[in-house]
Short mmCIF file of C-alpha atoms in Angstrom, two decimals:
data_model
loop_
_atom_site.label_atom_id
_atom_site.label_comp_id
_atom_site.label_asym_id
_atom_site.label_seq_id
_atom_site.Cartn_x
_atom_site.Cartn_y
_atom_site.Cartn_z
CA MET W 1 0.32 -0.05 -0.12
CA LYS W 2 1.53 3.63 -0.98
CA PRO W 3 -0.30 5.90 1.18
CA GLN W 4 1.44 8.94 -0.37
CA ASP W 5 -0.19 8.14 -3.75
CA ILE W 6 -3.57 7.20 -2.07
CA ARG W 7 -3.94 10.76 -0.74
CA LYS W 8 -3.72 12.17 -4.26
CA ASP W 9 -7.24 10.51 -4.11
CA PHE W 10 -8.34 12.23 -1.11
CA PRO W 11 -9.17 16.11 -1.88
CA GLN W 12 -8.89 16.97 1.91
CA TYR W 13 -5.23 16.58 1.71
CA LYS W 14 -5.04 19.33 -0.86
CA ALA W 15 -7.03 21.76 1.92
CA ASP W 16 -4.62 20.82 4.61
CA ALA W 17 -1.56 18.42 3.35
CA THR W 18 0.16 19.00 6.96
CA MET W 19 -2.86 16.95 8.38
CA ALA W 20 -1.98 13.55 10.22
CA TYR W 21 -5.60 12.44 10.21
CA LEU W 22 -5.82 9.43 12.74
CA ASP W 23 -9.71 9.43 13.32
CA THR W 24 -11.11 7.35 10.57
CA ALA W 25 -12.98 5.29 13.67
CA ALA W 26 -14.84 8.16 13.88
CA THR W 27 -15.25 9.14 10.17
CA SER W 28 -12.96 8.40 7.36
CA LEU W 29 -11.84 10.95 4.44
CA THR W 30 -13.91 10.76 1.43
CA PRO W 31 -12.07 9.63 -1.86
CA LYS W 32 -12.90 11.39 -5.28
CA PRO W 33 -14.57 8.47 -6.80
CA VAL W 34 -17.25 8.68 -3.82
CA LEU W 35 -17.78 12.65 -4.38
CA GLU W 36 -17.94 12.29 -8.22
CA MET W 37 -20.72 9.66 -7.86
CA VAL W 38 -22.69 11.46 -5.15
CA ASN W 39 -22.08 14.81 -7.58
CA GLU W 40 -22.97 13.05 -10.83
CA TYR W 41 -26.49 11.84 -9.15
CA TYR W 42 -27.27 15.11 -7.99
CA GLN W 43 -26.34 17.03 -11.28
CA VAL W 44 -27.10 14.43 -14.16
CA TYR W 45 -29.87 12.03 -12.85
CA ARG W 46 -31.46 13.38 -9.62
CA ALA W 47 -34.92 11.60 -9.41
CA SER W 48 -36.73 9.40 -6.86
CA VAL W 49 -36.34 5.85 -7.06
CA HIS W 50 -38.59 3.02 -7.87
CA ARG W 51 -41.25 5.51 -9.03
CA GLY W 52 -40.85 7.81 -11.79
CA THR W 53 -41.41 6.60 -15.55
CA TYR W 54 -39.10 8.95 -16.86
CA GLU W 55 -35.38 8.60 -18.18
CA SER W 56 -33.41 10.06 -15.06
CA ALA W 57 -36.28 7.94 -12.69
CA GLU W 58 -34.99 5.05 -14.68
CA ARG W 59 -31.33 5.28 -14.31
CA ALA W 60 -31.83 6.39 -10.80
CA THR W 61 -33.42 3.18 -9.75
CA GLU W 62 -30.99 1.28 -11.85
CA ALA W 63 -28.12 2.74 -10.11
CA TYR W 64 -29.69 2.53 -6.54
CA GLU W 65 -30.25 -1.54 -7.41
CA ASN W 66 -26.91 -1.82 -8.86
CA ALA W 67 -25.44 -0.03 -5.75
CA ARG W 68 -27.07 -2.57 -3.35
CA ALA W 69 -25.58 -5.42 -5.47
CA SER W 70 -22.01 -3.78 -5.41
CA ILE W 71 -22.42 -3.63 -1.56
CA ALA W 72 -23.79 -6.95 -1.42
CA ALA W 73 -21.26 -8.34 -3.12
CA PHE W 74 -18.43 -6.34 -1.15
CA ILE W 75 -19.70 -8.62 2.29
CA GLY W 76 -20.55 -11.64 0.46
CA ALA W 77 -24.50 -11.41 1.09
CA ASN W 78 -27.08 -11.90 -1.53
CA THR W 79 -28.33 -8.70 -3.01
CA ASP W 80 -31.65 -8.92 -1.29
CA GLU W 81 -30.27 -9.74 2.14
CA VAL W 82 -29.12 -5.91 2.08
CA VAL W 83 -31.49 -3.03 3.58
CA PHE W 84 -30.22 0.61 3.34
CA THR W 85 -30.42 2.55 6.79
CA ALA W 86 -29.29 5.93 7.63
CA GLY W 87 -26.38 4.18 9.50
CA ALA W 88 -25.43 1.67 11.98
CA THR W 89 -27.26 3.55 14.82
CA ALA W 90 -30.62 3.36 12.68
CA SER W 91 -29.81 0.00 11.56
CA ALA W 92 -29.21 -1.47 15.32
CA ASN W 93 -32.63 0.79 16.65
CA MET W 94 -34.61 -0.19 13.61
CA LEU W 95 -33.47 -3.86 14.16
CA VAL W 96 -34.35 -3.78 17.68
CA TYR W 97 -37.83 -2.51 16.97
CA ALA W 98 -38.68 -4.96 14.48
CA LEU W 99 -37.50 -8.08 16.71
CA GLU W 100 -39.70 -6.38 19.60
CA HIS W 101 -42.79 -6.78 17.29
CA SER W 102 -41.83 -10.01 15.76
CA ILE W 103 -40.93 -12.48 18.36
CA ASP W 104 -42.89 -13.80 21.51
CA TRP W 105 -40.72 -12.36 24.52
CA LYS W 106 -41.32 -13.49 28.22
CA PRO W 107 -40.36 -11.59 31.05
CA GLY W 108 -37.02 -13.16 32.32
CA ASP W 109 -36.13 -14.15 28.69
CA GLU W 110 -32.08 -12.88 28.36
CA ILE W 111 -29.92 -10.98 26.08
CA VAL W 112 -26.41 -11.81 26.19
CA THR W 113 -23.78 -8.97 25.04
CA SER W 114 -20.28 -8.09 25.87
CA VAL W 115 -18.76 -4.69 28.08
CA MET W 116 -16.98 -3.70 24.92
CA GLU W 117 -20.16 -3.12 22.48
CA HIS W 118 -20.45 0.52 21.11
CA HIS W 119 -23.52 2.45 22.46
CA ALA W 120 -25.29 2.27 18.99
CA MET W 121 -26.05 -1.69 19.65
CA LEU W 122 -25.91 -1.33 23.68
CA LEU W 123 -28.83 1.02 24.14
CA PRO W 124 -31.25 -0.25 21.79
CA LEU W 125 -30.74 -3.56 23.78
CA GLN W 126 -30.76 -2.18 27.15
CA GLN W 127 -34.02 -0.20 26.34
CA LEU W 128 -35.49 -3.12 24.76
CA ALA W 129 -35.07 -5.43 27.79
CA LYS W 130 -36.56 -2.41 30.22
CA ARG W 131 -39.68 -2.47 28.25
CA LYS W 132 -39.87 -6.21 27.79
CA LYS W 133 -38.28 -7.15 31.46
CA LEU W 134 -35.48 -8.95 29.85
CA VAL W 135 -32.05 -10.01 31.39
CA LEU W 136 -29.15 -8.28 29.98
CA LYS W 137 -26.10 -9.87 30.68
CA TYR W 138 -22.82 -9.02 30.05
CA ALA W 139 -19.63 -11.05 29.09
CA GLN W 140 -16.02 -9.45 30.02
CA LEU W 141 -12.77 -9.06 28.54
CA THR W 142 -9.48 -11.08 29.03
CA LYS W 143 -6.43 -9.55 29.70
CA ASP W 144 -5.43 -8.67 26.29
CA PHE W 145 -8.83 -6.80 25.38
CA ALA W 146 -10.61 -9.86 23.76
CA LEU W 147 -14.06 -10.97 24.38
CA ASP W 148 -14.00 -14.04 27.00
CA VAL W 149 -15.45 -16.41 24.95
CA GLU W 150 -15.69 -18.76 27.92
CA ASP W 151 -17.62 -16.57 30.10
CA LEU W 152 -19.83 -15.35 26.87
CA THR W 153 -20.69 -19.16 26.54
CA GLU W 154 -21.47 -19.60 30.33
CA LEU W 155 -24.09 -17.09 30.10
CA ILE W 156 -25.99 -18.33 27.24
CA THR W 157 -29.05 -20.32 28.46
CA ASP W 158 -32.14 -21.86 27.05
CA ARG W 159 -33.63 -18.30 27.68
CA THR W 160 -31.26 -16.66 25.78
CA LYS W 161 -33.14 -15.03 22.68
CA ILE W 162 -30.39 -12.50 21.24
CA VAL W 163 -26.58 -12.85 21.57
CA SER W 164 -25.17 -9.54 20.05
CA VAL W 165 -21.04 -9.22 19.77
CA MET W 166 -19.25 -6.68 17.56
CA VAL W 167 -16.58 -7.78 15.30
CA ALA W 168 -14.02 -5.26 16.42
CA SER W 169 -13.93 -2.76 18.81
CA ASN W 170 -14.01 0.85 18.12
CA VAL W 171 -11.87 1.41 21.17
CA THR W 172 -9.25 -1.09 21.58
CA GLY W 173 -9.20 -2.34 18.16
CA ARG W 174 -9.66 -6.05 19.28
CA ILE W 175 -11.13 -8.06 16.57
CA ASN W 176 -13.31 -10.85 18.12
CA GLU W 177 -12.38 -14.12 16.45
CA ILE W 178 -15.12 -15.98 17.76
CA SER W 179 -17.30 -18.43 15.93
CA SER W 180 -20.89 -18.51 15.24
CA THR W 181 -21.04 -22.05 16.97
CA SER W 182 -19.86 -20.77 20.18
CA LEU W 183 -22.23 -17.64 19.92
CA ARG W 184 -25.16 -19.75 19.42
CA ARG W 185 -24.24 -22.50 21.88
CA ARG W 186 -28.23 -23.19 23.07
CA SER W 187 -29.09 -26.52 22.56
CA ASP W 188 -32.68 -25.99 21.11
CA VAL W 189 -33.47 -25.96 17.38
CA GLU W 190 -33.63 -22.19 16.81
CA GLY W 191 -30.93 -20.82 19.30
CA PRO W 192 -30.32 -17.34 20.07
CA ILE W 193 -30.40 -14.76 17.19
CA LEU W 194 -27.15 -13.46 16.43
CA ILE W 195 -26.23 -9.73 15.71
CA ARG W 196 -22.91 -8.67 14.73
CA ASP W 197 -21.92 -4.79 14.96
CA ALA W 198 -19.64 -4.92 12.06
CA THR W 199 -19.39 -1.07 12.11
CA ALA W 200 -15.43 -0.70 12.84
CA ALA W 201 -14.53 -3.78 10.61
CA VAL W 202 -16.31 -3.31 7.28
CA GLY W 203 -13.86 -1.88 4.87
CA HIS W 204 -11.04 -2.34 7.09
CA MET W 205 -10.44 -6.01 6.92
CA PRO W 206 -12.04 -8.71 4.69
CA ILE W 207 -15.75 -9.37 6.04
CA ASP W 208 -17.91 -12.28 4.76
CA VAL W 209 -21.50 -12.50 6.18
CA HIS W 210 -21.36 -16.29 5.48
CA GLU W 211 -18.28 -16.85 7.36
CA LEU W 212 -19.82 -14.69 10.18
CA ASP W 213 -22.85 -16.71 9.81
CA ALA W 214 -24.80 -14.27 11.99
CA ASP W 215 -28.46 -13.41 11.60
CA PHE W 216 -28.03 -9.80 11.12
CA ILE W 217 -25.12 -7.69 10.38
CA PHE W 218 -24.82 -4.00 10.44
CA PHE W 219 -22.65 -1.12 9.93
CA SER W 220 -22.08 2.35 8.78
CA GLY W 221 -20.79 3.96 5.57
CA HIS W 222 -18.79 6.74 6.84
CA LYS W 223 -16.06 4.88 8.44
CA MET W 224 -15.22 3.20 5.14
CA CYS W 225 -14.72 6.33 2.50
CA GLY W 226 -18.50 6.45 2.24
CA PRO W 227 -20.60 9.69 2.70
CA THR W 228 -22.14 10.15 6.28
CA GLY W 229 -26.10 9.34 6.91
CA VAL W 230 -26.08 5.56 5.17
CA GLY W 231 -25.60 2.48 6.44
CA ILE W 232 -26.59 -1.28 5.87
CA LEU W 233 -28.28 -3.33 7.77
CA TYR W 234 -27.83 -7.08 6.51
CA GLY W 235 -30.21 -10.17 7.57
CA LYS W 236 -30.87 -13.61 6.38
CA ARG W 237 -33.27 -13.88 3.66
CA GLU W 238 -35.50 -15.80 5.99
CA TRP W 239 -35.30 -13.51 9.10
CA LEU W 240 -36.09 -10.46 6.92
CA GLU W 241 -39.26 -11.98 5.50
CA ARG W 242 -40.41 -12.81 9.01
CA LEU W 243 -39.17 -9.65 10.50
CA GLU W 244 -42.22 -6.60 11.24
CA PRO W 245 -40.78 -3.41 9.74
CA GLY W 246 -39.10 -1.15 12.18
CA CYS W 247 -40.14 2.05 10.15
CA VAL W 248 -43.26 2.32 7.99
CA GLY W 249 -44.44 4.93 5.65
CA GLY W 250 -44.28 5.16 1.65
CA GLY W 251 -42.95 2.86 -0.91
CA MET W 252 -42.69 0.01 1.28
CA VAL W 253 -46.41 -1.35 0.69
CA GLU W 254 -48.16 -3.52 -1.56
CA ASP W 255 -51.64 -2.45 -0.74
CA VAL W 256 -53.02 -0.21 1.78
CA HIS W 257 -56.39 -0.35 3.32
CA GLU W 258 -58.08 2.13 5.81
CA LYS W 259 -57.05 -0.34 8.57
CA HIS W 260 -54.36 -2.27 7.37
CA ALA W 261 -51.57 -2.34 4.92
CA GLU W 262 -49.74 -5.18 3.15
CA TRP W 263 -45.83 -4.99 2.86
CA THR W 264 -43.80 -5.17 -0.09
CA GLU W 265 -40.97 -7.93 -0.20
CA VAL W 266 -37.50 -7.72 1.14
CA PRO W 267 -35.32 -5.76 1.20
CA GLY W 268 -37.81 -2.57 0.07
CA LYS W 269 -40.37 -3.26 3.06
CA PHE W 270 -37.54 -1.87 5.57
CA GLU W 271 -37.08 1.18 3.14
CA ALA W 272 -39.79 3.67 4.22
CA GLY W 273 -39.97 6.83 2.59
CA THR W 274 -37.60 8.35 0.25
CA GLN W 275 -33.97 6.94 0.76
CA ASN W 276 -30.30 8.62 0.98
CA ILE W 277 -29.90 8.11 -2.74
CA ALA W 278 -27.13 10.00 -3.26
CA GLY W 279 -25.24 8.39 -0.04
CA VAL W 280 -26.22 4.82 -1.25
CA LEU W 281 -24.35 5.39 -4.44
CA GLY W 282 -21.49 7.09 -2.57
CA LEU W 283 -21.25 4.00 -0.68
CA ALA W 284 -21.39 1.65 -3.54
CA ALA W 285 -18.07 3.63 -5.06
CA ALA W 286 -16.41 3.12 -1.95
CA THR W 287 -16.86 -0.29 -1.87
CA LYS W 288 -15.65 -0.44 -5.48
CA TYR W 289 -12.62 1.75 -4.25
CA LEU W 290 -11.89 -0.29 -1.51
CA ASP W 291 -12.04 -3.59 -3.37
CA ALA W 292 -9.43 -2.41 -5.68
CA LEU W 293 -7.17 -1.61 -2.84
CA GLY W 294 -7.87 -5.37 -1.54
CA PRO W 295 -9.41 -5.06 2.09
CA ALA W 296 -6.67 -7.61 3.33
CA ALA W 297 -4.04 -5.03 2.38
CA VAL W 298 -6.17 -2.25 3.60
CA HIS W 299 -5.82 -4.54 7.03
CA VAL W 300 -2.24 -5.47 6.63
CA HIS W 301 -1.49 -1.80 6.05
CA ALA W 302 -3.46 -0.78 9.16
CA GLN W 303 -1.72 -3.59 11.59
CA GLU W 304 1.77 -2.10 10.43
CA LEU W 305 0.78 1.17 11.73
CA VAL W 306 -0.71 -0.15 14.71
CA THR W 307 2.65 -2.56 15.33
CA TYR W 308 4.50 0.93 14.82
CA ALA W 309 2.56 3.09 16.99
CA GLU W 310 2.08 0.56 20.12
CA LYS W 311 5.99 0.23 20.20
CA GLU W 312 6.59 4.03 19.91
CA LEU W 313 3.64 5.31 22.44
CA ALA W 314 4.49 2.49 24.90
CA ALA W 315 8.17 3.35 25.10
CA ILE W 316 7.02 7.09 26.36
CA ASP W 317 7.12 7.07 30.25
CA GLY W 318 3.45 7.32 31.71
CA VAL W 319 1.88 6.12 28.29
CA THR W 320 -0.80 2.79 28.58
CA VAL W 321 -1.69 1.40 25.41
CA LEU W 322 -4.92 0.33 25.88
CA ALA W 323 -5.23 -1.76 22.37
CA ALA W 324 -4.93 -5.22 20.97
CA PRO W 325 -1.49 -6.58 19.67
CA ALA W 326 -1.58 -5.49 15.58
CA GLU W 327 -2.36 -9.49 14.56
CA HIS W 328 -5.79 -9.20 16.53
CA ASN W 329 -6.26 -5.47 15.92
CA VAL W 330 -8.53 -3.44 13.35
CA GLY W 331 -6.26 -0.54 13.14
CA ILE W 332 -6.91 1.34 16.20
CA VAL W 333 -4.93 2.10 19.12
CA SER W 334 -6.26 4.01 22.43
CA PHE W 335 -4.02 5.28 24.96
CA THR W 336 -4.01 7.19 28.32
CA VAL W 337 -1.04 9.44 29.39
CA GLU W 338 -0.62 9.70 33.35
CA GLY W 339 -1.15 13.12 34.46
CA VAL W 340 -2.59 14.56 31.34
CA HIS W 341 -6.38 14.28 30.56
CA SER W 342 -7.44 12.57 27.13
CA HIS W 343 -8.92 15.74 26.15
CA ASP W 344 -5.97 17.94 26.70
CA VAL W 345 -3.63 15.41 24.67
CA ALA W 346 -5.97 15.49 21.84
CA GLY W 347 -6.53 19.14 22.22
CA ILE W 348 -2.45 19.61 21.98
CA ALA W 349 -2.40 17.07 19.01
CA GLY W 350 -5.34 19.15 17.12
CA LYS W 351 -3.27 22.23 17.54
CA ASN W 352 -0.34 20.12 15.69
CA SER W 353 -2.68 18.97 12.93
CA VAL W 354 -2.97 15.94 14.28
CA ALA W 355 -6.51 14.83 14.51
CA VAL W 356 -7.31 12.12 17.43
CA ARG W 357 -10.31 11.52 19.21
CA ALA W 358 -10.85 11.70 23.22
CA GLY W 359 -12.86 10.63 25.51
CA HIS W 360 -15.44 7.25 25.86
CA HIS W 361 -15.40 6.86 21.84
CA CYS W 362 -19.42 5.78 22.86
CA ALA W 363 -18.46 2.77 24.90
CA LEU W 364 -18.61 3.68 28.59
CA PRO W 365 -18.96 0.12 29.78
CA LEU W 366 -16.07 -0.40 28.19
CA HIS W 367 -14.15 2.10 29.88
CA LYS W 368 -15.77 1.10 33.37
CA ALA W 369 -14.34 -2.41 32.96
CA LEU W 370 -11.00 -1.22 31.95
CA GLY W 371 -11.31 0.93 35.08
CA ILE W 372 -10.04 3.94 33.04
CA GLU W 373 -12.02 7.29 32.60
CA SER W 374 -11.20 8.23 28.85
CA THR W 375 -8.67 7.50 26.48
CA THR W 376 -7.19 9.01 23.36
CA ARG W 377 -7.79 7.16 20.38
CA ALA W 378 -5.89 7.00 17.42
CA SER W 379 -7.53 4.99 14.12
CA PHE W 380 -5.45 4.33 11.08
CA TYR W 381 -6.37 3.92 7.48
CA ILE W 382 -4.83 3.41 3.86
CA TYR W 383 -4.10 7.29 3.82
CA ASN W 384 -1.87 7.11 6.88
CA THR W 385 1.78 7.08 6.85
CA MET W 386 4.37 6.19 9.32
CA SER W 387 5.23 10.13 9.80
CA ASP W 388 1.43 10.42 11.08
CA VAL W 389 2.58 8.10 13.85
CA ASP W 390 5.63 10.17 14.74
CA ALA W 391 3.53 13.59 15.00
CA LEU W 392 1.34 11.78 17.20
CA VAL W 393 4.20 10.44 19.23
CA ALA W 394 5.64 14.21 18.97
CA SER W 395 2.09 15.61 20.35
CA VAL W 396 2.39 13.31 23.14
CA LYS W 397 5.75 14.01 24.13
CA GLU W 398 5.02 17.80 24.16
CA ALA W 399 1.54 17.43 26.34
CA LYS W 400 3.87 15.67 28.71
CA GLU W 401 6.23 18.63 28.78
CA LEU W 402 3.58 21.12 28.71
CA PHE W 403 2.11 19.62 31.97
CA LYS W 404 5.47 18.98 33.58
CA VAL W 405 4.40 15.27 33.89
CA MET M 1 -6.96 27.31 16.44
CA ASN M 2 -3.72 29.15 16.21
CA GLU M 3 -2.66 30.15 19.20
CA SER M 4 -2.46 27.55 22.37
CA ILE M 5 -4.78 27.80 25.01
CA TYR M 6 -2.78 26.29 27.39
CA LYS M 7 -1.74 29.43 28.65
CA GLN M 8 0.45 29.77 31.67
CA HIS M 9 -2.40 30.26 34.34
CA ILE M 10 -4.60 27.80 32.63
CA LEU M 11 -1.86 25.45 33.43
CA GLU M 12 -1.34 26.80 36.78
CA HIS M 13 -5.17 26.39 37.63
CA ALA M 14 -5.54 22.96 36.19
CA GLN M 15 -2.67 21.48 37.79
CA HIS M 16 -3.09 23.21 41.28
CA PRO M 17 -6.85 23.65 41.23
CA HIS M 18 -8.25 25.92 44.20
CA ASN M 19 -11.15 24.40 46.05
CA LYS M 20 -11.02 21.05 44.78
CA ALA M 21 -12.39 19.56 47.98
CA GLU M 22 -15.57 17.21 48.39
CA MET M 23 -17.75 19.19 50.95
CA GLU M 24 -18.96 17.15 53.83
CA HIS M 25 -22.33 18.98 54.76
CA PRO M 26 -22.85 20.74 51.82
CA THR M 27 -25.87 22.82 51.46
CA VAL M 28 -26.45 21.66 48.05
CA SER M 29 -24.36 19.12 45.73
CA LEU M 30 -24.89 18.07 42.42
CA PRO M 31 -22.77 15.86 39.89
CA ALA M 32 -21.44 17.81 36.63
CA LYS M 33 -20.31 15.15 33.47
CA ASN M 34 -19.76 15.39 30.26
CA ALA M 35 -20.44 11.78 28.77
CA SER M 36 -18.53 12.46 25.17
CA CYS M 37 -15.22 13.59 26.87
CA GLY M 38 -15.23 11.87 30.34
CA ASP M 39 -15.15 14.89 32.48
CA SER M 40 -17.01 13.95 35.61
CA TYR M 41 -17.26 16.33 38.55
CA ILE M 42 -19.29 17.21 41.85
CA VAL M 43 -19.96 20.52 42.86
CA TYR M 44 -20.83 21.51 46.60
CA LEU M 45 -22.24 24.85 47.87
CA ASP M 46 -22.38 25.91 51.30
CA ILE M 47 -24.80 28.31 51.71
CA GLU M 48 -26.01 30.82 54.29
CA ASP M 49 -28.18 33.74 54.95
CA GLY M 50 -28.83 34.11 51.19
CA ALA M 51 -25.31 34.03 50.22
CA ILE M 52 -22.52 31.18 49.16
CA LYS M 53 -20.00 30.92 52.13
CA GLU M 54 -18.01 28.62 50.12
CA ALA M 55 -17.93 26.62 46.84
CA THR M 56 -15.58 23.64 46.31
CA PHE M 57 -15.84 20.73 43.39
CA SER M 58 -14.30 17.14 43.22
CA GLY M 59 -13.50 14.76 40.20
CA VAL M 60 -11.82 14.56 36.95
CA GLY M 61 -11.74 16.54 33.62
CA CYS M 62 -9.22 18.15 31.13
CA ALA M 63 -7.13 21.23 32.18
CA ILE M 64 -9.61 23.63 30.65
CA SER M 65 -12.75 22.04 32.70
CA GLN M 66 -10.41 22.09 35.76
CA ALA M 67 -8.99 25.70 35.55
CA ALA M 68 -12.70 26.86 34.89
CA ALA M 69 -13.68 25.35 38.10
CA SER M 70 -10.84 26.26 40.08
CA MET M 71 -11.35 30.21 38.82
CA LEU M 72 -15.31 29.82 39.43
CA THR M 73 -15.15 28.61 42.79
CA ASP M 74 -12.80 31.34 43.85
CA LYS M 75 -15.29 33.61 42.52
CA LEU M 76 -18.44 32.15 43.74
CA SER M 77 -17.25 31.93 47.57
CA ASN M 78 -19.26 35.01 49.37
CA LEU M 79 -20.97 36.26 46.39
CA SER M 80 -24.95 36.65 47.40
CA LEU M 81 -27.02 33.79 45.80
CA GLU M 82 -27.96 36.68 42.97
CA ASP M 83 -24.59 37.66 41.94
CA ALA M 84 -23.86 33.99 41.65
CA ARG M 85 -27.06 33.11 39.69
CA ALA M 86 -26.04 36.64 37.17
CA ILE M 87 -22.45 35.11 36.11
CA THR M 88 -22.85 34.17 32.44
CA LYS M 89 -21.07 31.87 29.94
CA GLU M 90 -18.86 34.95 28.72
CA ASP M 91 -17.85 35.94 32.27
CA ILE M 92 -16.46 32.26 32.37
CA PHE M 93 -15.10 33.01 29.15
CA GLU M 94 -13.65 36.47 30.24
CA LEU M 95 -12.38 34.78 33.13
CA LEU M 96 -10.26 31.98 31.39
CA GLY M 97 -8.99 34.83 29.09
CA ILE M 98 -8.37 32.29 26.13
CA GLU M 99 -10.14 31.96 23.12
CA LEU M 100 -12.07 28.37 22.90
CA SER M 101 -13.56 26.44 19.93
CA ILE M 102 -16.97 25.47 20.03
CA ASN M 103 -16.21 21.90 21.24
CA ARG M 104 -13.89 23.09 24.02
CA GLN M 105 -16.46 25.80 25.04
CA LYS M 106 -18.36 22.85 26.60
CA CYS M 107 -15.13 22.26 28.64
CA ALA M 108 -15.30 25.47 30.08
CA LEU M 109 -18.83 25.77 30.86
CA LEU M 110 -19.17 22.12 32.40
CA VAL M 111 -18.90 23.23 35.98
CA TRP M 112 -20.50 26.44 35.73
CA ASN M 113 -23.43 24.85 34.44
CA GLY M 114 -23.24 22.51 37.58
CA PHE M 115 -23.33 25.24 40.00
CA GLN M 116 -26.17 27.15 38.17
CA GLN M 117 -28.26 23.91 38.29
CA ALA M 118 -27.19 23.15 42.10
CA LEU M 119 -28.17 27.11 42.77
CA GLU M 120 -31.72 26.78 40.71
CA GLN M 121 -32.25 23.53 42.72
CA TYR M 122 -31.35 25.37 45.81
CA GLU M 123 -34.28 28.15 45.02
CA ASN M 124 -36.74 25.58 44.24
CA ALA M 125 -36.19 23.67 47.22
#
């Protein structure tokens, strides 16, 4: 991977050539093909999809459905198993609402998840548990930030209806290498519903939905070169057919009567209202862009940067690295600096054009489990170089000097 | 952000904050948290005869929120409730004397917000 060449595809480097953008885990930069695709839709064939009978509407519909096909191919899914949403959070909320109204819940039924989850999945599950009087159980972590599989499988009982575990942590970078068989240990025929939040992983490492073998997988487009405000909810076809839609309105019906309505086929039944068409097309362009680079190569590049960053940061007195070793890491390194609050580390880095994130990264239970208030997080992607790591390390040293620690 | 916000007086207050102590018997006390950046404080007020006898705080946070808390608690002590309620956001920015980006303004105002809520709670009690 040649990040210096890749940078030529990202106009934001023209605006600020000196920046060390290490905040892809919050949102990535946007490459030209994505910007061009969004522009092309708005400038050439903007029209509503699935409705008009004129040329631009036909073209928009075709582009929209082709986008679904290429995004599905990118994750190894069947085209009709891919639902467009407004992002990972929208996917998770919609999914949980749909499950709430499609399954027979009994008080005391269980949801098993982990302390490392992002709030996007955790909070909808927590609210569901409250409303339906379910028991929400948390699997803990091992010393190297991995999910404690033994702990998790022990938590799963015959009353467990959902198991939800993220594919990779957005804080420690840890990839949960765990088979779907371990996650569905239950002995009865159906087993728990398996949900995987793949937001930190898709576009950063090879992801194949058949390998993950989950019932539902979701992610955002904007952490993988796509536009903001668009994401995916993947569901196994039989599940998508069984689920009640989480959002109803125009465009997702076969027929509407005064007192009831009939839903259209999957995946359309989950796409009420006018969708983020430009976003969808942009996301498809992002998957094509990443496909050309190769997700495996993207991952290797990030892991090289993780290796270097972990080594350089750990060598600084007072710095504690809270990240998985590179071979199990998606491309994220969080750390603390003794005597300097994460927000001050990030503030000083920001002044030096080093973009990192400070705080909880929407993973409060994880920080509580680790016994820390907050962390500074650097996340690595295709456009990052070893010099970016050097700039981060220099900023950490500057912060220590400034705070005299 | 061209100029550093980490001026000497900010660092001085952040690293050696004034009035940073838990109060054993506060008249009113409230948590002040910013969930996204991990700042978590508790503010304490000792109120007597319509005036603040002592204002203190405890907890963790960045240099800007610490410095703001240190400076504000200095100002609050011996202030009438009316004058304390009259302290505005702009007063806090002036007290800090640094140019703050929109994201860091939240840090500066966190503890001020906590005290304003505590005062409101006391008045409504």
